[in-house]
Amino acid sequence: MTRTLAAALVSLLAASAAAAAQPLAGAASGLAGQAPGLGFEPVQLREFDVYIDQYGREIVVDPYTGEVVEIRPPRRSREEQRRAERSRELDRRVYDFTDPADRARYRRDRDVELGRREPPRYDDRTFRDRPVEPYRIEPYRDDFYDDDVYGDPPVAREEPYREPPPARDTVRRAPLAPPEPDERPALDDEEAIAAVPEPGEEEAVTPRAPRDSFVEPAFGDARQDVAAFQVLLDRAGASPGVIDGRIGSNVNKAIDAYKALTGQTLRTYDKEWIEAQLAATGGPAFVGYEITAADAAGPYIASVPSDYGDKARLERLSFTSTSEMLAERFHMDEDFLKALNPQANFNRPGTIIRVANPGKPIDKPVARIVADKGMKQVRAYDESGDLVAVYPATIGSQSTPSPTGTHTVERIAFDPEYTYNPKINFKQGDNDEILTIPPGPNGPVGSIWIALSKPTYGIHGTPDPDKIGKTYSNGCVRLTNWDAQELAKIVKPGVTVAFAE
């Protein structure tokens, strides 16, 4: 009898000690991350990875499975936050992944859904969220089968067969769905897709307007509203250079030229006025365009060598990629085009991208050209002396100055070869011999050569449109390829070219 009472007393003391240890263990677990060496497991405060996508949404990813567990909208009002907190209080399937308890609850619920654990016997929050009781090891007893203490010995039961749980790599990679229409406008049946230009007709793209062309993109310091009035400037003949969504010297000069061309001030601050002017001059600033098989096919070159000797060994100085070709077609900076379409595969025919809509080129004949060195600008006038078009330009340098006085246009060459002669012009690298550089948009003179009456000088294109007006040339007048092409189509031999200081 004494032995039985002693055994019961030992069991009672062990249970009391285990129960008293529970709150201590819970408190210690919260300090484990701050007190290394105490024997407690550290608390994992970042069990989920959070990413920001191109729409500004927070993407919560389970790093163990790769599964997207939540997509949070870019902004939440206080009312929405209050509803989410209330939903968690009512035990709805809403989780706060900054809360360790909610993260643990999500894992339990997800394991139940995937069959990795049995569902709870009671569908109530108290059961699911209760802490797991620690496993207790009973002290060794030599009277294990003593009926007075433990009763009848346990009887083995045959458990029913259960299918093994699925492997953890059950999540498959798939792209995220875009946000709802109220978060970001998407192309649909009501929006026009830009027509595929025929050869020589690249400028004649006039699709219908989408619902909203003033959505701010989520990239860098470029702004789509700035790009919108850059498109308007381009259509009016006041070229801003590359359409890149940024204010700079070329844009400021184009704004002044816009007033000279149209007689009205460009109201850059007035969104509705800009939209009205865009609608009146060819439609929205940005449209959808479907990449064709011919676009993706090229041909393209891997890279453009800097040495003229290496250039001369190529068959053609083509574009290096579909994105570079499309950026030039739509008068855009290539980086801006890519940022506007962050998920687009430019090498896949059928891909729909968003592009600038510069409209039709200027077609009024030009009788006189002024190359203004101080303004870094080319101005074209008709026979009446009215301004027809204005282009940003790179005109000579101190080491290789451009001509002075007045000259005339001698001839016009589209897609020209370039003859390098170090004895007449400048010397490039270690090249001492005359070289013939093949044609192409990435050639030294781009895709256009307008020869002047002064030998070896001319107005031409460039392989680097983003540098126009910001660098120097070897004495010639350099424009973007699309501006040079527009000018080449409205001038003819005999037109005067005056260089202004």
mmCIF file of C-alpha atoms in Angstrom, residues 161-345:
data_model
loop_
_atom_site.group_PDB
_atom_site.id
_atom_site.type_symbol
_atom_site.label_atom_id
_atom_site.label_comp_id
_atom_site.label_asym_id
_atom_site.label_seq_id
_atom_site.Cartn_x
_atom_site.Cartn_y
_atom_site.Cartn_z
ATOM 1 C CA TYR A 161 -4.595 2.256 -44.078
ATOM 2 C CA ARG A 162 -4.155 5.841 -45.221
ATOM 3 C CA GLU A 163 -2.573 7.115 -48.394
ATOM 4 C CA PRO A 164 0.785 8.788 -47.724
ATOM 5 C CA PRO A 165 0.680 12.588 -47.838
ATOM 6 C CA PRO A 166 1.691 14.225 -51.132
ATOM 7 C CA ALA A 167 5.202 15.460 -51.667
ATOM 8 C CA ARG A 168 5.961 19.048 -50.741
ATOM 9 C CA ASP A 169 6.754 20.061 -54.303
ATOM 10 C CA THR A 170 3.104 20.105 -55.312
ATOM 11 C CA VAL A 171 3.200 23.760 -56.283
ATOM 12 C CA ARG A 172 3.699 24.390 -59.986
ATOM 13 C CA ARG A 173 5.229 27.536 -61.446
ATOM 14 C CA ALA A 174 2.692 29.806 -63.164
ATOM 15 C CA PRO A 175 2.490 33.539 -63.923
ATOM 16 C CA LEU A 176 0.458 35.747 -61.606
ATOM 17 C CA ALA A 177 -2.815 37.075 -62.893
ATOM 18 C CA PRO A 178 -2.802 40.824 -63.604
ATOM 19 C CA PRO A 179 -4.638 43.153 -61.220
ATOM 20 C CA GLU A 180 -8.283 43.977 -61.580
ATOM 21 C CA PRO A 181 -9.224 46.612 -64.201
ATOM 22 C CA ASP A 182 -9.655 49.282 -61.545
ATOM 23 C CA GLU A 183 -6.024 48.833 -60.469
ATOM 24 C CA ARG A 184 -4.402 49.051 -63.899
ATOM 25 C CA PRO A 185 -6.001 49.327 -67.351
ATOM 26 C CA ALA A 186 -5.411 46.280 -69.485
ATOM 27 C CA LEU A 187 -5.841 45.728 -73.178
ATOM 28 C CA ASP A 188 -9.212 44.279 -74.084
ATOM 29 C CA ASP A 189 -11.572 44.064 -77.028
ATOM 30 C CA GLU A 190 -12.493 47.725 -76.727
ATOM 31 C CA GLU A 191 -8.908 48.814 -77.233
ATOM 32 C CA ALA A 192 -7.357 48.922 -80.650
ATOM 33 C CA ILE A 193 -4.164 47.092 -81.471
ATOM 34 C CA ALA A 194 -1.696 49.128 -83.479
ATOM 35 C CA ALA A 195 -1.594 48.089 -87.093
ATOM 36 C CA VAL A 196 1.531 46.328 -88.331
ATOM 37 C CA PRO A 197 3.302 48.876 -90.553
ATOM 38 C CA GLU A 198 4.110 47.844 -94.074
ATOM 39 C CA PRO A 199 7.687 48.335 -95.267
ATOM 40 C CA GLY A 200 8.284 52.049 -95.606
ATOM 41 C CA GLU A 201 5.042 52.856 -93.794
ATOM 42 C CA GLU A 202 6.252 52.564 -90.198
ATOM 43 C CA GLU A 203 4.917 55.958 -89.199
ATOM 44 C CA ALA A 204 1.317 55.432 -90.308
ATOM 45 C CA VAL A 205 0.057 53.781 -87.104
ATOM 46 C CA THR A 206 -3.277 55.324 -86.065
ATOM 47 C CA PRO A 207 -5.185 52.993 -83.717
ATOM 48 C CA ARG A 208 -8.175 53.940 -81.578
ATOM 49 C CA ALA A 209 -7.826 55.282 -78.062
ATOM 50 C CA PRO A 210 -7.781 53.078 -74.961
ATOM 51 C CA ARG A 211 -9.882 54.118 -71.987
ATOM 52 C CA ASP A 212 -7.066 55.765 -70.068
ATOM 53 C CA SER A 213 -3.644 56.696 -71.361
ATOM 54 C CA PHE A 214 -2.455 58.501 -68.244
ATOM 55 C CA VAL A 215 -1.713 55.615 -65.897
ATOM 56 C CA GLU A 216 1.546 56.158 -64.049
ATOM 57 C CA PRO A 217 4.045 53.345 -64.666
ATOM 58 C CA ALA A 218 6.002 51.921 -61.747
ATOM 59 C CA PHE A 219 9.586 52.475 -62.892
ATOM 60 C CA GLY A 220 12.385 54.889 -62.104
ATOM 61 C CA ASP A 221 11.865 58.609 -62.525
ATOM 62 C CA ALA A 222 10.180 58.254 -65.931
ATOM 63 C CA ARG A 223 6.569 59.401 -66.016
ATOM 64 C CA GLN A 224 3.941 58.379 -68.505
ATOM 65 C CA ASP A 225 2.223 61.782 -68.377
ATOM 66 C CA VAL A 226 5.529 63.373 -69.475
ATOM 67 C CA ALA A 227 5.816 60.773 -72.251
ATOM 68 C CA ALA A 228 2.255 61.660 -73.306
ATOM 69 C CA PHE A 229 3.114 65.272 -74.104
ATOM 70 C CA GLN A 230 6.415 64.137 -75.638
ATOM 71 C CA VAL A 231 4.229 62.244 -78.117
ATOM 72 C CA LEU A 232 2.186 65.405 -78.700
ATOM 73 C CA LEU A 233 5.371 67.395 -79.347
ATOM 74 C CA ASP A 234 6.578 64.744 -81.805
ATOM 75 C CA ARG A 235 3.320 64.898 -83.763
ATOM 76 C CA ALA A 236 3.468 68.698 -84.020
ATOM 77 C CA GLY A 237 6.944 68.596 -85.564
ATOM 78 C CA ALA A 238 8.701 69.750 -82.377
ATOM 79 C CA SER A 239 10.771 66.630 -81.842
ATOM 80 C CA PRO A 240 11.761 65.876 -78.224
ATOM 81 C CA GLY A 241 14.260 63.262 -79.384
ATOM 82 C CA VAL A 242 13.614 59.916 -77.715
ATOM 83 C CA ILE A 243 10.285 59.509 -75.931
ATOM 84 C CA ASP A 244 11.462 58.486 -72.477
ATOM 85 C CA GLY A 245 9.071 60.052 -69.948
ATOM 86 C CA ARG A 246 11.697 62.482 -68.621
ATOM 87 C CA ILE A 247 12.055 66.246 -68.703
ATOM 88 C CA GLY A 248 15.368 67.444 -70.122
ATOM 89 C CA SER A 249 16.941 70.072 -72.350
ATOM 90 C CA ASN A 250 15.594 68.474 -75.539
ATOM 91 C CA VAL A 251 12.049 68.483 -74.164
ATOM 92 C CA ASN A 252 12.285 72.077 -72.933
ATOM 93 C CA LYS A 253 13.506 73.249 -76.348
ATOM 94 C CA ALA A 254 10.721 71.251 -78.016
ATOM 95 C CA ILE A 255 8.124 72.958 -75.800
ATOM 96 C CA ASP A 256 9.366 76.371 -77.027
ATOM 97 C CA ALA A 257 9.297 75.090 -80.600
ATOM 98 C CA TYR A 258 5.720 73.851 -80.117
ATOM 99 C CA LYS A 259 4.558 77.406 -79.442
ATOM 100 C CA ALA A 260 6.427 78.667 -82.512
ATOM 101 C CA LEU A 261 4.846 75.947 -84.663
ATOM 102 C CA THR A 262 1.259 76.014 -83.350
ATOM 103 C CA GLY A 263 0.882 79.461 -81.816
ATOM 104 C CA GLN A 264 -0.212 78.049 -78.457
ATOM 105 C CA THR A 265 1.575 77.191 -75.242
ATOM 106 C CA LEU A 266 1.882 73.526 -74.342
ATOM 107 C CA ARG A 267 -0.053 73.145 -71.084
ATOM 108 C CA THR A 268 1.995 70.339 -69.584
ATOM 109 C CA TYR A 269 0.169 70.647 -66.255
ATOM 110 C CA ASP A 270 -3.331 70.207 -67.738
ATOM 111 C CA LYS A 271 -4.135 66.520 -68.181
ATOM 112 C CA GLU A 272 -7.499 67.078 -69.839
ATOM 113 C CA TRP A 273 -6.040 69.581 -72.298
ATOM 114 C CA ILE A 274 -3.235 67.178 -73.231
ATOM 115 C CA GLU A 275 -5.778 64.388 -73.771
ATOM 116 C CA ALA A 276 -7.904 66.625 -75.977
ATOM 117 C CA GLN A 277 -4.896 67.615 -78.103
ATOM 118 C CA LEU A 278 -3.844 63.980 -78.432
ATOM 119 C CA ALA A 279 -7.351 62.986 -79.512
ATOM 120 C CA ALA A 280 -7.346 65.762 -82.122
ATOM 121 C CA THR A 281 -3.938 64.841 -83.571
ATOM 122 C CA GLY A 282 -4.087 61.065 -83.950
ATOM 123 C CA GLY A 283 -5.417 59.359 -80.844
ATOM 124 C CA PRO A 284 -3.970 58.268 -77.522
ATOM 125 C CA ALA A 285 -0.329 58.665 -76.598
ATOM 126 C CA PHE A 286 0.074 54.907 -76.066
ATOM 127 C CA VAL A 287 -1.447 51.990 -77.936
ATOM 128 C CA GLY A 288 -1.205 48.240 -78.086
ATOM 129 C CA TYR A 289 1.034 46.613 -80.655
ATOM 130 C CA GLU A 290 1.303 42.902 -81.492
ATOM 131 C CA ILE A 291 4.805 41.664 -82.239
ATOM 132 C CA THR A 292 4.871 39.894 -85.606
ATOM 133 C CA ALA A 293 6.952 36.959 -86.795
ATOM 134 C CA ALA A 294 8.928 39.340 -89.031
ATOM 135 C CA ASP A 295 9.663 41.572 -86.024
ATOM 136 C CA ALA A 296 11.045 38.657 -84.032
ATOM 137 C CA ALA A 297 12.989 37.203 -86.966
ATOM 138 C CA GLY A 298 15.199 40.225 -87.588
ATOM 139 C CA PRO A 299 17.856 39.609 -88.763
ATOM 140 C CA TYR A 300 19.804 40.972 -85.784
ATOM 141 C CA ILE A 301 23.466 41.068 -84.816
ATOM 142 C CA ALA A 302 24.825 39.991 -81.451
ATOM 143 C CA SER A 303 26.506 43.320 -80.691
ATOM 144 C CA VAL A 304 27.890 46.424 -82.360
ATOM 145 C CA PRO A 305 31.720 46.543 -82.273
ATOM 146 C CA SER A 306 33.279 49.874 -81.393
ATOM 147 C CA ASP A 307 36.323 49.454 -83.670
ATOM 148 C CA TYR A 308 35.766 50.539 -87.278
ATOM 149 C CA GLY A 309 37.918 47.670 -88.541
ATOM 150 C CA ASP A 310 35.578 45.201 -86.852
ATOM 151 C CA LYS A 311 32.533 47.054 -88.177
ATOM 152 C CA ALA A 312 33.878 46.806 -91.732
ATOM 153 C CA ARG A 313 34.041 43.014 -91.462
ATOM 154 C CA LEU A 314 30.297 42.723 -90.820
ATOM 155 C CA GLU A 315 27.761 42.287 -93.577
ATOM 156 C CA ARG A 316 25.338 44.791 -92.053
ATOM 157 C CA LEU A 317 25.106 46.876 -88.880
ATOM 158 C CA SER A 318 21.572 45.826 -88.015
ATOM 159 C CA PHE A 319 19.680 46.223 -84.780
ATOM 160 C CA THR A 320 20.800 43.994 -81.922
ATOM 161 C CA SER A 321 17.334 43.006 -80.686
ATOM 162 C CA THR A 322 13.609 43.220 -81.325
ATOM 163 C CA SER A 323 13.232 45.712 -78.503
ATOM 164 C CA GLU A 324 15.838 48.045 -80.023
ATOM 165 C CA MET A 325 14.128 47.867 -83.407
ATOM 166 C CA LEU A 326 10.658 48.530 -81.960
ATOM 167 C CA ALA A 327 11.938 51.374 -79.784
ATOM 168 C CA GLU A 328 13.260 53.133 -82.894
ATOM 169 C CA ARG A 329 10.098 52.423 -84.888
ATOM 170 C CA PHE A 330 7.979 54.117 -82.219
ATOM 171 C CA HIS A 331 10.526 56.883 -81.424
ATOM 172 C CA MET A 332 11.110 55.538 -77.912
ATOM 173 C CA ASP A 333 14.008 55.045 -75.569
ATOM 174 C CA GLU A 334 14.633 51.289 -75.435
ATOM 175 C CA ASP A 335 14.841 51.189 -71.638
ATOM 176 C CA PHE A 336 11.547 53.083 -71.398
ATOM 177 C CA LEU A 337 9.899 50.596 -73.765
ATOM 178 C CA LYS A 338 11.093 47.681 -71.639
ATOM 179 C CA ALA A 339 9.991 49.361 -68.413
ATOM 180 C CA LEU A 340 6.565 49.999 -69.909
ATOM 181 C CA ASN A 341 6.293 46.256 -70.685
ATOM 182 C CA PRO A 342 8.175 44.525 -67.843
ATOM 183 C CA GLN A 343 6.764 41.043 -68.473
ATOM 184 C CA ALA A 344 6.796 41.106 -72.270
ATOM 185 C CA ASN A 345 8.772 38.583 -74.284
#
